[in-house]
Short mmCIF file of C-alpha atoms in Angstrom, two decimals:
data_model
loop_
_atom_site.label_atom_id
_atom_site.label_comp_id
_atom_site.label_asym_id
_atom_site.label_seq_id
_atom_site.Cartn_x
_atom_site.Cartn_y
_atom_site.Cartn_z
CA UNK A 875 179.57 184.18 -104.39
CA UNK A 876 178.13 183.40 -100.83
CA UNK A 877 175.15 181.51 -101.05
CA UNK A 878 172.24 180.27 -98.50
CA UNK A 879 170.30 177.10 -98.45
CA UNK A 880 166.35 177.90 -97.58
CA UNK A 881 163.64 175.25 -95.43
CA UNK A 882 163.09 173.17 -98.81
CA UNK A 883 167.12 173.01 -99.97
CA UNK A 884 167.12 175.29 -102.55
CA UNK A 885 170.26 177.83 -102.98
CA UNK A 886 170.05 181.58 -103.29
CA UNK A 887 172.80 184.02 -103.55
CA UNK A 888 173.88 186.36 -100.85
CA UNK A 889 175.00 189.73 -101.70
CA UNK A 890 178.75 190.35 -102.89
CA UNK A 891 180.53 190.82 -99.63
CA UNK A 892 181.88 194.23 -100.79
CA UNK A 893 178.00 195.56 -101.04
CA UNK A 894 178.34 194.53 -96.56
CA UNK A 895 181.18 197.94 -96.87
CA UNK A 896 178.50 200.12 -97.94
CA UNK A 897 175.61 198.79 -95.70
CA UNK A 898 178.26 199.74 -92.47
CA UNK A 899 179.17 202.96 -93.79
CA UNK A 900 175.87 204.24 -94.00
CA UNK A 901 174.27 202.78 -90.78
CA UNK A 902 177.76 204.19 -89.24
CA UNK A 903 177.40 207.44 -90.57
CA UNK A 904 173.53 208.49 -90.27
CA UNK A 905 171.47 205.24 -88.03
CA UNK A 906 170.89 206.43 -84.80
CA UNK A 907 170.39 203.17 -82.71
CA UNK A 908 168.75 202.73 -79.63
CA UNK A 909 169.61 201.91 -75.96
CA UNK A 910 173.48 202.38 -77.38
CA UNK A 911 176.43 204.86 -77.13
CA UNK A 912 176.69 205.81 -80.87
CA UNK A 913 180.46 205.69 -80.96
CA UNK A 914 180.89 202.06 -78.83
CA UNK A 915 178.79 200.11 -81.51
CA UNK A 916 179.42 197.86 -84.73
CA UNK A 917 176.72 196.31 -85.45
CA UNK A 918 176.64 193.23 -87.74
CA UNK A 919 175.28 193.80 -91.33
CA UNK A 920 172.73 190.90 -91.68
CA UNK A 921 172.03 189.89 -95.53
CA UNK A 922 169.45 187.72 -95.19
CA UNK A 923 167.16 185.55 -93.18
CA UNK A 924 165.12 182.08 -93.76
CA UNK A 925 163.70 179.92 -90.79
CA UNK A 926 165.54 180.13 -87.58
CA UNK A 927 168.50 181.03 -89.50
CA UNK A 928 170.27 184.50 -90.81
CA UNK A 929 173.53 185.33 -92.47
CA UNK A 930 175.71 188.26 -92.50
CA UNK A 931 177.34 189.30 -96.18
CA UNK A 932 180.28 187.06 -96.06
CA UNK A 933 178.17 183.80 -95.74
CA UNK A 934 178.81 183.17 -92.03
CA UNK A 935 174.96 181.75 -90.72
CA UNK A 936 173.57 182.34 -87.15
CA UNK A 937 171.24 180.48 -85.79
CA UNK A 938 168.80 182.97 -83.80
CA UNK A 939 168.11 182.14 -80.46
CA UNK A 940 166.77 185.31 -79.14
CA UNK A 941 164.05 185.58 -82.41
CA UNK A 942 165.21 188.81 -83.03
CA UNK A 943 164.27 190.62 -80.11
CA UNK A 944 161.73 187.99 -79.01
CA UNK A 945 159.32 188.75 -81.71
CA UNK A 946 160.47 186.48 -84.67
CA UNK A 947 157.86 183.62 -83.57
CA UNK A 948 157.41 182.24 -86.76
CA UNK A 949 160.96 182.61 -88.31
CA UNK A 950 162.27 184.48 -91.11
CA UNK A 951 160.80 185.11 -94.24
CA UNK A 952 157.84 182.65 -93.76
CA UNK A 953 156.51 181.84 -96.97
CA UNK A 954 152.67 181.89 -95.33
CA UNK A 955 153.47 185.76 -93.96
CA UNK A 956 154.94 186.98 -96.59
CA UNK A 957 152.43 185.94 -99.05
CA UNK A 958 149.79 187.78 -97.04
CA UNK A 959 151.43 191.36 -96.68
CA UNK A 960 152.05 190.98 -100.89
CA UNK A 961 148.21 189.97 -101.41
CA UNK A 962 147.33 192.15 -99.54
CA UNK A 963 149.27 195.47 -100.86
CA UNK A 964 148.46 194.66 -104.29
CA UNK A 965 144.18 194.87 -103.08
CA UNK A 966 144.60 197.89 -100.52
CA UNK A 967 147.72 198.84 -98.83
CA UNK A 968 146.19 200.99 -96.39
CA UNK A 969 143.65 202.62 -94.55
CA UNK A 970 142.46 204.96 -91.81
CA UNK A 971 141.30 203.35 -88.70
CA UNK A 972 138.06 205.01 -88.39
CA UNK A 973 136.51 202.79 -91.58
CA UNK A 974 135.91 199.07 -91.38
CA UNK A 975 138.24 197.43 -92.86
CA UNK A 976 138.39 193.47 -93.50
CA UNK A 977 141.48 191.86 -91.91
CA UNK A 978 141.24 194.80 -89.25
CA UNK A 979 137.96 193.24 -87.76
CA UNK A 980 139.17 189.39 -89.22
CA UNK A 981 141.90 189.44 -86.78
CA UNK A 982 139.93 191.16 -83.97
CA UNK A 983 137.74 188.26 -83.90
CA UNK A 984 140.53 185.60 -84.23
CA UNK A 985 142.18 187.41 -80.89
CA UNK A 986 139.25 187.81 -79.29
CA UNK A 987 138.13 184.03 -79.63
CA UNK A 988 141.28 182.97 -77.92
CA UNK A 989 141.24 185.38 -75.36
CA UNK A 990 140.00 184.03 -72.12
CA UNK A 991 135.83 184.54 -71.93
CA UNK A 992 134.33 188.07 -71.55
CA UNK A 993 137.11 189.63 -74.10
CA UNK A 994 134.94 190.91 -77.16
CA UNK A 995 136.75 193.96 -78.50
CA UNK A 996 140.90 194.75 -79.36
CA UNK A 997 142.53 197.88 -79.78
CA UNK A 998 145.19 198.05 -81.74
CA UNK A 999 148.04 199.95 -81.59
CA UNK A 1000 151.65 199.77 -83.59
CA UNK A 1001 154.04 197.85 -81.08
CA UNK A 1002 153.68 196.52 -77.25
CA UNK A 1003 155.20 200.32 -75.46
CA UNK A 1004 151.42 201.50 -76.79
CA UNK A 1005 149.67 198.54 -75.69
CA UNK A 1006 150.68 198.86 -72.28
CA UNK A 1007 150.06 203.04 -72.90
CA UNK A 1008 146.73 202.72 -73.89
CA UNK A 1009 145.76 199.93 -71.37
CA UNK A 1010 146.59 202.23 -68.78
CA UNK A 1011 144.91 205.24 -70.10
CA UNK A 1012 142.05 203.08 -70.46
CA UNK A 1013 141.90 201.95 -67.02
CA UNK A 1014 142.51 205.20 -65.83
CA UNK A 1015 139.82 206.44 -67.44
CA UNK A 1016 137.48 203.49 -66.41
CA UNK A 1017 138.64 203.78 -62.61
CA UNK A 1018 139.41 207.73 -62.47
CA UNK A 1019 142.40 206.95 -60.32
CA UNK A 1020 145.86 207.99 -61.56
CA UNK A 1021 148.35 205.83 -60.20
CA UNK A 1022 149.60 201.82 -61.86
CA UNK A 1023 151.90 199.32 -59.76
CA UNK A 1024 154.41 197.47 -61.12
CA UNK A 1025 157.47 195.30 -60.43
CA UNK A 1026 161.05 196.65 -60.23
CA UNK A 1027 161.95 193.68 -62.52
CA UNK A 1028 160.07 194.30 -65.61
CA UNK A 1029 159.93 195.87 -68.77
CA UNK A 1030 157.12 197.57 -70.55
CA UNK A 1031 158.18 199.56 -73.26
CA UNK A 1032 160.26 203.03 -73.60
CA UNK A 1033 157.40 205.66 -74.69
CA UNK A 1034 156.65 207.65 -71.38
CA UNK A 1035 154.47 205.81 -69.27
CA UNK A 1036 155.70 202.40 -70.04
CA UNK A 1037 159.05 203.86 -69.55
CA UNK A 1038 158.10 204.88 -66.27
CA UNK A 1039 156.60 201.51 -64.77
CA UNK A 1040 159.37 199.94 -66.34
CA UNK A 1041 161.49 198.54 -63.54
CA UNK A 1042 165.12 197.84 -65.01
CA UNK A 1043 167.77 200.54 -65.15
CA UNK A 1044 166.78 201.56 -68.67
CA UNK A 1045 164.33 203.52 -66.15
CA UNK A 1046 166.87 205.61 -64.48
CA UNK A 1047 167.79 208.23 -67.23
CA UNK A 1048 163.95 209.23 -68.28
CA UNK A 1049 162.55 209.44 -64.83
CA UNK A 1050 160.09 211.00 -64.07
CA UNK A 1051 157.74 210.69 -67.08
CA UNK A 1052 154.89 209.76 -65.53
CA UNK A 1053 154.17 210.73 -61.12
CA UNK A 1054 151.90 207.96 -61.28
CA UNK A 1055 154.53 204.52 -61.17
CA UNK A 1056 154.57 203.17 -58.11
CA UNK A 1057 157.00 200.08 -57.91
CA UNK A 1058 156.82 196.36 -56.15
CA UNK A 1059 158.65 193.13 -55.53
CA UNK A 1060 157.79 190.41 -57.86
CA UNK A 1061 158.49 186.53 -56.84
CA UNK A 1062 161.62 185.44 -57.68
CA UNK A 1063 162.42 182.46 -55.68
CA UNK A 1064 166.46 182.03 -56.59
CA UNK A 1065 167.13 185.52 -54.96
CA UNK A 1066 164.16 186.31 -53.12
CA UNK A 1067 163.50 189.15 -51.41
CA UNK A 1068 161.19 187.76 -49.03
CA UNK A 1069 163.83 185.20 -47.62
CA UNK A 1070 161.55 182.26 -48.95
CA UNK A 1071 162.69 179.01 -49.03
CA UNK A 1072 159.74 177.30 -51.24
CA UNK A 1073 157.76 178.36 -53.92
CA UNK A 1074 154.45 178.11 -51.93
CA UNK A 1075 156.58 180.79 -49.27
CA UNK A 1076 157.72 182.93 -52.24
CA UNK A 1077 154.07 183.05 -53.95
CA UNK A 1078 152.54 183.70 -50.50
CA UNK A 1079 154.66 186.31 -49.33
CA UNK A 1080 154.82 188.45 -52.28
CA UNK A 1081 150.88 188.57 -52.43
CA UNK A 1082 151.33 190.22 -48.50
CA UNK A 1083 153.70 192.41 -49.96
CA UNK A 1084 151.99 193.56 -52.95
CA UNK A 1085 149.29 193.82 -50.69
CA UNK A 1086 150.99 195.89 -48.18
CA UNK A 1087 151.70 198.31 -51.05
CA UNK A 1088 148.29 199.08 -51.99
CA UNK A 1089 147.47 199.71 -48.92
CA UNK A 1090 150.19 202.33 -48.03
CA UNK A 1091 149.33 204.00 -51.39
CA UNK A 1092 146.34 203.66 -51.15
CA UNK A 1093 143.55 201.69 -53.17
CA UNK A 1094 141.37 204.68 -53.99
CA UNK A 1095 144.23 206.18 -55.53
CA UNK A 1096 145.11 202.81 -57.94
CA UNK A 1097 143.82 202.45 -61.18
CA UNK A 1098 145.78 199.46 -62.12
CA UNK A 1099 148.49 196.52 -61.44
CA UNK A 1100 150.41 196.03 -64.51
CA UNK A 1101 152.54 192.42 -64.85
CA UNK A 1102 154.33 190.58 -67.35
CA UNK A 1103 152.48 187.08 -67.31
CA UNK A 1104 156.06 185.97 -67.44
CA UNK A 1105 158.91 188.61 -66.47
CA UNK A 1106 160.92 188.36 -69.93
CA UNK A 1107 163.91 190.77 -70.25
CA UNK A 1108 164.53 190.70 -66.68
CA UNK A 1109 164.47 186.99 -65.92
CA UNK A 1110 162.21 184.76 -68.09
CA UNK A 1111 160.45 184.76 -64.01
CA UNK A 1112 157.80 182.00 -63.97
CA UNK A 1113 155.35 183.30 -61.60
CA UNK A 1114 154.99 180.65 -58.87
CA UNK A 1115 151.55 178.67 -58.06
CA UNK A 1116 148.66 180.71 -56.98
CA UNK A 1117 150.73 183.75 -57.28
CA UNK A 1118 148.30 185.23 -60.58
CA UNK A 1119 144.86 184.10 -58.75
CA UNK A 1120 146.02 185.77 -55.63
CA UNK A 1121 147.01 189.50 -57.42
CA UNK A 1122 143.38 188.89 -59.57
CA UNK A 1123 141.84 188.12 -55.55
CA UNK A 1124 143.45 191.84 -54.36
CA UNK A 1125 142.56 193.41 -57.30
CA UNK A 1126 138.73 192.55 -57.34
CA UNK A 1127 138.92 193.57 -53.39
CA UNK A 1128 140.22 197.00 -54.06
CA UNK A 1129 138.43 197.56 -57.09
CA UNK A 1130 141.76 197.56 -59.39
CA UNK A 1131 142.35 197.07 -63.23
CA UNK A 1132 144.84 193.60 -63.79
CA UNK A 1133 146.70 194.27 -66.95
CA UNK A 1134 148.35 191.23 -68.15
CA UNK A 1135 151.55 192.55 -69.97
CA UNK A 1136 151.61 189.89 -73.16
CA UNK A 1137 153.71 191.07 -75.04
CA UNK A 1138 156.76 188.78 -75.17
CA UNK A 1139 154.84 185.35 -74.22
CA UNK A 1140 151.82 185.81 -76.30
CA UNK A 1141 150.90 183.65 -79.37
CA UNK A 1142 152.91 180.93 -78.81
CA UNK A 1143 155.88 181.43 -76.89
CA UNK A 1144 154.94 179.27 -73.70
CA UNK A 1145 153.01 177.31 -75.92
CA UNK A 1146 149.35 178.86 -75.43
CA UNK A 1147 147.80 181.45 -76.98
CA UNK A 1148 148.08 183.78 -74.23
CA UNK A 1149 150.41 183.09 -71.48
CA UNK A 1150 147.88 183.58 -68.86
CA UNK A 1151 146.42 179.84 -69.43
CA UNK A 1152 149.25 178.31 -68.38
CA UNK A 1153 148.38 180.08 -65.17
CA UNK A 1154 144.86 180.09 -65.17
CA UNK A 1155 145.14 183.50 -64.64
CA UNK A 1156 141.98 186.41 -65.29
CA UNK A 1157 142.78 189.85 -66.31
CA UNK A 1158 141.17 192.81 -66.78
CA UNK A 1159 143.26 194.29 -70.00
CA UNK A 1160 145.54 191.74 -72.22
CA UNK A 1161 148.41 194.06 -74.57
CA UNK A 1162 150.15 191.70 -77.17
CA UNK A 1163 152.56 192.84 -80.19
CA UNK A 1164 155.37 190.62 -81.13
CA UNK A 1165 154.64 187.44 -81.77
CA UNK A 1166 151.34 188.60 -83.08
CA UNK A 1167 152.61 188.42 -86.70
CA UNK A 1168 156.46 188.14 -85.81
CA UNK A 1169 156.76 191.58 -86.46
CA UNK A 1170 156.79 191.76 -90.21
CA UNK A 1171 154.78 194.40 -89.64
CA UNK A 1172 154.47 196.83 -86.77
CA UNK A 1173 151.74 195.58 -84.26
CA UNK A 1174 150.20 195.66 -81.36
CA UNK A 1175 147.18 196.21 -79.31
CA UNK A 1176 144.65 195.73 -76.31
CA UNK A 1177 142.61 193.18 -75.76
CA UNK A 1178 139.46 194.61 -73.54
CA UNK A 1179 137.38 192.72 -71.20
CA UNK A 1180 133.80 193.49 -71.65
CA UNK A 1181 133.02 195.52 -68.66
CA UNK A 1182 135.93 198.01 -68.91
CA UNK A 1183 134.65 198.53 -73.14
CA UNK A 1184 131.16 199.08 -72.13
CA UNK A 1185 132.79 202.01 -69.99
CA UNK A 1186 132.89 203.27 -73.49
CA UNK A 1187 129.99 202.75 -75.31
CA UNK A 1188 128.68 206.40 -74.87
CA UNK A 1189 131.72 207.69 -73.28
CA UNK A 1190 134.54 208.49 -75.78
CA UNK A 1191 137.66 207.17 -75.68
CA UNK A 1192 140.15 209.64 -75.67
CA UNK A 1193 143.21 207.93 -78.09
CA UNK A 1194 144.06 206.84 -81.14
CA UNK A 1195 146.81 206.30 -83.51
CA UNK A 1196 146.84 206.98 -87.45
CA UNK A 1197 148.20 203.17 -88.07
CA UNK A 1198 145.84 201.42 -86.08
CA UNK A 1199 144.60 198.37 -86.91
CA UNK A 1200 147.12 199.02 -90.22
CA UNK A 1201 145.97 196.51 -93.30
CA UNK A 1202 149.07 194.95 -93.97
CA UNK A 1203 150.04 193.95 -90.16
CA UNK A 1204 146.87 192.78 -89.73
CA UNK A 1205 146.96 190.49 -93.05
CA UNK A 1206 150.07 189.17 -91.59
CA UNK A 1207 148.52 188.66 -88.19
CA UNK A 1208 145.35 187.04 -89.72
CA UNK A 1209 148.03 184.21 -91.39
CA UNK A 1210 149.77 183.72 -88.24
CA UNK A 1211 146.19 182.12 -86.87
CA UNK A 1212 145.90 180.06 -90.13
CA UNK A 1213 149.84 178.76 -89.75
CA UNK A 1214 149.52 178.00 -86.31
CA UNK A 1215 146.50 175.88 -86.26
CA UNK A 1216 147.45 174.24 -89.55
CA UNK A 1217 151.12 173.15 -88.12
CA UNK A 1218 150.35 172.38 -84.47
CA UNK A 1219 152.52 175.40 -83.27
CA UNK A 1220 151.28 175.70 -79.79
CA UNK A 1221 151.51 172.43 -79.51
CA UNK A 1222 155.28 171.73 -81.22
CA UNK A 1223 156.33 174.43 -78.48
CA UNK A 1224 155.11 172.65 -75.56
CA UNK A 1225 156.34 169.81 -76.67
CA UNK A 1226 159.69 170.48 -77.39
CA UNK A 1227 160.15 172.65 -74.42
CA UNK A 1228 159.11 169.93 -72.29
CA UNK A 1229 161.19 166.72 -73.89
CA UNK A 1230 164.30 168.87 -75.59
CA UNK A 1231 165.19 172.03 -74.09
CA UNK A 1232 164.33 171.61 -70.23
CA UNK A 1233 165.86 168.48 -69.52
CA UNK A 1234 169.16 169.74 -71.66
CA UNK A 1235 169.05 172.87 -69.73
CA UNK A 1236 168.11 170.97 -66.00
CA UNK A 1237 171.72 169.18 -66.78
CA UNK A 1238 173.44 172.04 -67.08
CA UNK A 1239 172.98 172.94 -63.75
CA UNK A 1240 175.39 170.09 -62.91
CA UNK A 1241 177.48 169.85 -65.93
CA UNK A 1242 178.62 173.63 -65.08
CA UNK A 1243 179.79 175.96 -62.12
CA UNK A 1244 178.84 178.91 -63.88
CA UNK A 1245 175.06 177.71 -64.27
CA UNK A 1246 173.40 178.53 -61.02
CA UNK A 1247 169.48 177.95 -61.82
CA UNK A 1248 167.42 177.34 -65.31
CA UNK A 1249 163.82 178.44 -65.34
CA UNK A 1250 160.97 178.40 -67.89
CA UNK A 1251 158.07 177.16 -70.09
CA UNK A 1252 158.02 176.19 -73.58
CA UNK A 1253 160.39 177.73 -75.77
CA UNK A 1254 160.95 180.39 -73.17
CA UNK A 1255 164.14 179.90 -70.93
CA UNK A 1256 166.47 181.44 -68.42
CA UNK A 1257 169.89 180.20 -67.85
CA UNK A 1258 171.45 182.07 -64.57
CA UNK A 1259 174.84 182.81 -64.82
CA UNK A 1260 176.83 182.79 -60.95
CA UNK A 1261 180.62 183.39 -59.95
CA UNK A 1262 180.11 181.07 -56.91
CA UNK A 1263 177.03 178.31 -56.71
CA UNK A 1264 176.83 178.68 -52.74
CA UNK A 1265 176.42 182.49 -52.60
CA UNK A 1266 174.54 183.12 -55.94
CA UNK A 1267 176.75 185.88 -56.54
CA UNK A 1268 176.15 186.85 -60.15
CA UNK A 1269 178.46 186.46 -63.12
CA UNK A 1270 178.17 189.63 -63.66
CA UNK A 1271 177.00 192.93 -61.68
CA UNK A 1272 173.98 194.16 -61.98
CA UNK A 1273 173.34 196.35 -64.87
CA UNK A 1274 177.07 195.50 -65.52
CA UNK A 1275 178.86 197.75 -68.36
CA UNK A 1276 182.56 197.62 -69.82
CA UNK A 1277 184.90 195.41 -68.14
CA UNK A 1278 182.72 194.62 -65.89
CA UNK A 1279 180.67 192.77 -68.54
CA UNK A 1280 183.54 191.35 -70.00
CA UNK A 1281 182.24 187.74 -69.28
CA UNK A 1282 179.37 187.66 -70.57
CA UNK A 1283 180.70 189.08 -73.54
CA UNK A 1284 183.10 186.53 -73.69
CA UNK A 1285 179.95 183.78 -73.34
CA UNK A 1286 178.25 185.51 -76.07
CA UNK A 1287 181.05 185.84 -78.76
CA UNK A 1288 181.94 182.39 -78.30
CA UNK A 1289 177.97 181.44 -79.13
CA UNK A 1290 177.89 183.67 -82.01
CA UNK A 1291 181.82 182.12 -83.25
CA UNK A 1292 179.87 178.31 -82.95
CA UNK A 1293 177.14 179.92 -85.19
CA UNK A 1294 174.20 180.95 -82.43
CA UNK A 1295 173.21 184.32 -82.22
CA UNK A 1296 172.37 184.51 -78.11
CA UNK A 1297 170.18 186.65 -76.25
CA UNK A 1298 171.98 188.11 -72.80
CA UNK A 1299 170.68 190.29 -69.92
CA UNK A 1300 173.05 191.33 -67.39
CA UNK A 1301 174.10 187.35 -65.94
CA UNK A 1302 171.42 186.01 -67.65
CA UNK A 1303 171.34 183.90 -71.03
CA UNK A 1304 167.72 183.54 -72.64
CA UNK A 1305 166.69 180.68 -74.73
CA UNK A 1306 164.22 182.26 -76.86
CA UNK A 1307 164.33 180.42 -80.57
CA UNK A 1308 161.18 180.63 -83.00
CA UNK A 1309 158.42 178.75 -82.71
CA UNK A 1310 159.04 176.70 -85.87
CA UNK A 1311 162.82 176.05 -85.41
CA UNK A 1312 163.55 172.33 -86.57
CA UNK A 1313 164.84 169.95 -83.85
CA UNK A 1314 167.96 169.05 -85.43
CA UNK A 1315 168.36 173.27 -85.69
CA UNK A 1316 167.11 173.31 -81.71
CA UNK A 1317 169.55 170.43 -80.35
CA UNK A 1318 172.75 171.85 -82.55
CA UNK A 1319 172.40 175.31 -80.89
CA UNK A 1320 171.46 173.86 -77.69
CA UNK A 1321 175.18 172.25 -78.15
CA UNK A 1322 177.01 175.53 -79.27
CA UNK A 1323 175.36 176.88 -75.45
CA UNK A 1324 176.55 173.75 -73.99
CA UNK A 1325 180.43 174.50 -75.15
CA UNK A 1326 180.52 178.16 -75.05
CA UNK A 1327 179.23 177.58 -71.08
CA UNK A 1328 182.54 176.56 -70.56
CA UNK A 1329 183.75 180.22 -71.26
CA UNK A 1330 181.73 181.63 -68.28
CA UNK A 1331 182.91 178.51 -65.90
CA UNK A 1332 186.64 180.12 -66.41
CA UNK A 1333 185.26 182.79 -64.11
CA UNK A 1334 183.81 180.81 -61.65
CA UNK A 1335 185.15 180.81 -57.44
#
């Protein structure tokens, strides 16, 4: 029988591999998945899960480099997490959100105290699409303007609105949910659309630009500008200096709501709290989910600045959501504060982002054709896959499908065949582990990238 060796070096069982014939039949036959064509998938029956590892039913182990879907911050089956959402379903499993409720208003106050100053109050919601949803019906509501700006690379979630200021081509085939998106360029030095050359250029020139747009729609008619702190699907994009202070700047001049999109980089990933201190950035409205409480639970939420909540302290907010604040999420959430400060996670992640993965990534850039630019912060990284260093032409097309794709596929299944489970965007490869992945763990997988690079340089001019 297949077995699996947990943190402390104790071995459990895996289930018999024939059980892995009826898990496929029956996601095969009635799971409807997302984002996919039903008929093109097979997707891997995982077993089980401890750390920064998982295994599938026939033993094989993966070390996960894309933490799940970005969300996994503190691993698998953490012992700490785990113990919470048990505790606290044997005292009260749940509750409505219009009571108090203990680790509802526990964890409140934990967010809240690491929020930057003048953020008293969270709303919570069950995932990051309704964060961003309810941020902007808030600061609708507080401005009484309809329309939100956002970049064409970026990602906010797939329920209507968030949908709709998504940028990426996941867009495309639910337009038009919400008449209100209005789209901009973001910085992106390596292919910028401002023809910058530095990163003071890019930053300036993209504030003129964003600028230029609120002025052709016009301010009275913008209720907010909604950003990822750092552009994650679409590019792990580190905004460049000045860039944040400059969109706060135009938004206090036109009387716009900044909501800081937080969902991906929050608790931890860039090794802060909340992305927007590496950045010494000041937003109006903060959303988080994910890394929260790693997503045992579903969670997510608002973080409100003071003057937008006193907005409604005798006006009504109209919103709300029947899992709200939900008892067990929350437990989970409260132990994530309680792990992180007890093991140094914020500080582990800046760490080893700065002495393990960037300069192993920075070489790679010379080490391989294929690798045209790395970018990031913390355990948080970009690898840009080109066909030809001199032009930047991608890997891959953009929003690439079928043979078209075929080489990043190839990249990936030679990853997942040296045991790391990747994370890939259309030429992009993501280094997103959890926050509490060993070293020896971080530098093996780091390794497995290393050779299966070698796949994508076949394709290389």
């Amino acid at each position: 029988m297949a077995q699996f060796t947990d943190r402390h070096g104790v071995q459990h069982p895996l289930p018999a591999p024939e059980a892995e014939a009826q898990v496929r039949a029956d996601d095969r036959s009635h799971v409807f998945h997302s984002w996919s064509a039903q008929a093109m998938i097979d997707p891997l029956p995982v077993a089980a899960g401890e750390g920064s590892t998982f295994w599938d039913y026939a033993g094989n182990a993966y070390l996960d480099f894309s933490s799940q879907l970005v969300n996994l911050n503190l691993g698998h089956q953490h012992p700490d997490l785990v113990a919470s959402i048990q505790q606290q379903a044997g005292r009260l499993a749940t509750i409505q959100p219009a009571v108090a409720n203990d680790v509802r208003g526990e964890l409140a106050r934990l967010i809240s105290e690491v929020a930057p100053d003048g953020f008293e109050k969270v709303f919570f919601t069950n995932g990051g699409a309704e964060a961003n949803e309810y941020a902007v019906r808030m600061a609708r509501q507080a401005t009484g303007r309809r329309k939100v700006l956002s970049m064409y690379r970026s990602y906010h979630g797939s329920t209507s609105t968030a949908i709709s200021l998504t940028g990426d081509p996941r867009r495309w085939a639910n337009e038009v949910s919400d008449a209100g998106a209005v789209r901009f360029f973001g910085p992106y030095l390596y292919r910028s659309p401002f023809h910058s050359t530095t990163l003071a250029e890019e930053s300036q020139r993209a504030l003129e630009h964003l600028e230029q747009t609120i002025v052709l729609e016009g301010p009275s008619t913008i209720a907010a500008i909604i950003i990822e702190t750092v552009v994650g699907t679409n590019g792990v994009l580190v905004p460049p200096p000045g860039y944040l202070q400059g969109v706060r700047e135009l938004c206090d001049r036109y009387g716009i709501v900044y909501i800081a999109d937080e969902v991906m980089v929050g608790f931890g990933r860039l090794g802060e709290w909340f992305g927007i201190h590496a950045f010494d950035a000041q937003p109006d409205l903060i959303t988080f989910a994910k890394g929260v409480n790693s997503g045992y639970v579903p969670l997510g939420g608002v973080v409100i600045s003071d003057a937008i909540a006193a907005h409604f302290d005798k006006t009504a907010f109209p919103g709300g959501l029947t899992y709200s604040g939900h008892p067990l999420a929350c437990a989970a959430g409260v132990a994530t504060f309680e792990v992180f400060r007890r093991d140094g996670i914020l500080e582990r992640v800046r760490d080893l982002g700065e002495r393990v993965v960037e300069p192993t990534l920075r070489a790679w850039v010379d080490a391989h054709p294929s690798v045209g630019e790395v970018r990031g912060r913390g355990l948080f990284w970009a690898v840009e896959l080109v066909r030809d260093k001199e032009t930047r032409e991608p890997l891959v097309p953009f929003n690439a499908a079928g043979a078209d794709a075929a080489p990043m596929g190839a990249f990936a299944a030679a990853a997942k065949k040296g045991g790391v489970w990747p994370f890939t965007h259309f030429n992009r490869m993501h280094v997103a582990p959890p926050l509490v992945i060993r070293e020896d763990d971080l530098v093996r997988g780091l390794a497995v990238l290393d050779d299966a690079l070698s796949v994508a340089d076949e394709y290389t001019a």
